[in-house]
Short mmCIF file of C-alpha atoms in Angstrom, two decimals:
data_model
loop_
_atom_site.label_atom_id
_atom_site.label_comp_id
_atom_site.label_asym_id
_atom_site.label_seq_id
_atom_site.Cartn_x
_atom_site.Cartn_y
_atom_site.Cartn_z
CA MET A 1 -20.59 11.72 -27.02
CA ASP A 2 -17.95 13.67 -25.14
CA THR A 3 -17.57 12.20 -21.65
CA ASP A 4 -15.32 13.53 -18.92
CA GLN A 5 -13.51 10.31 -18.11
CA ALA A 6 -11.87 11.73 -15.00
CA SER A 7 -15.26 12.04 -13.26
CA PHE A 8 -16.72 8.77 -14.56
CA GLU A 9 -18.19 6.36 -12.00
CA PRO A 10 -19.47 2.92 -13.10
CA LEU A 11 -23.17 2.23 -12.59
CA ASP A 12 -22.35 -1.15 -11.02
CA PRO A 13 -19.10 -0.79 -9.05
CA GLY A 14 -18.91 -4.56 -8.53
CA ARG A 15 -18.90 -5.55 -12.19
CA ILE A 16 -16.83 -4.53 -15.22
CA HIS A 17 -18.75 -4.05 -18.46
CA PRO A 18 -16.21 -4.91 -21.21
CA MET A 19 -18.32 -3.46 -24.05
CA ASP A 20 -18.09 0.10 -22.65
CA PRO A 21 -14.79 1.78 -23.63
CA VAL A 22 -15.21 4.55 -21.04
CA GLU A 23 -15.71 1.98 -18.31
CA LEU A 24 -12.70 -0.03 -19.48
CA ALA A 25 -10.56 3.12 -19.30
CA TYR A 26 -11.87 3.75 -15.77
CA TRP A 27 -10.97 0.25 -14.57
CA CYS A 28 -7.54 0.43 -16.23
CA ARG A 29 -6.85 3.59 -14.19
CA GLU A 30 -8.22 1.96 -11.03
CA PHE A 31 -6.10 -1.18 -11.43
CA GLY A 32 -3.05 0.52 -12.95
CA CYS A 33 -3.03 -1.81 -15.94
CA THR A 34 -3.35 -1.74 -19.70
CA GLU A 35 -6.56 -2.56 -21.52
CA THR A 36 -4.90 -5.71 -22.88
CA ARG A 37 -4.09 -6.86 -19.36
CA LEU A 38 -7.60 -6.04 -18.17
CA ARG A 39 -9.10 -8.03 -21.03
CA GLU A 40 -6.85 -10.98 -20.13
CA ALA A 41 -8.17 -10.83 -16.57
CA LEU A 42 -11.76 -10.61 -17.80
CA ALA A 43 -11.23 -13.66 -20.01
CA ALA A 44 -9.65 -15.57 -17.14
CA VAL A 45 -12.04 -14.83 -14.26
CA GLY A 46 -15.07 -12.96 -15.57
CA GLU A 47 -16.46 -9.50 -14.88
CA HIS A 48 -16.55 -9.35 -11.06
CA VAL A 49 -14.24 -6.60 -9.82
CA ALA A 50 -12.91 -8.54 -6.81
CA GLU A 51 -11.96 -11.51 -8.99
CA VAL A 52 -10.29 -9.30 -11.59
CA ARG A 53 -8.37 -7.41 -8.88
CA ALA A 54 -7.18 -10.69 -7.32
CA TRP A 55 -6.15 -12.12 -10.69
CA LEU A 56 -4.19 -9.01 -11.60
CA ALA A 57 -2.40 -9.03 -8.23
CA GLN A 58 -1.66 -12.75 -8.48
CA THR A 59 -0.24 -12.61 -12.00
CA ARG A 60 1.99 -9.52 -11.70
#
């Protein structure tokens, strides 16, 4: 499936779904981080966007 990633919006803007590569790419752009870094945050604090954002900011 060819998806225009630039116009992608997550169905649940409060939660990151780590099994969806398009959604991971979206959140990497939003947070300005790599997928590896995003996965580290997900492993550390779970899938809630606010928690991931705080963890990324705290561990820069």
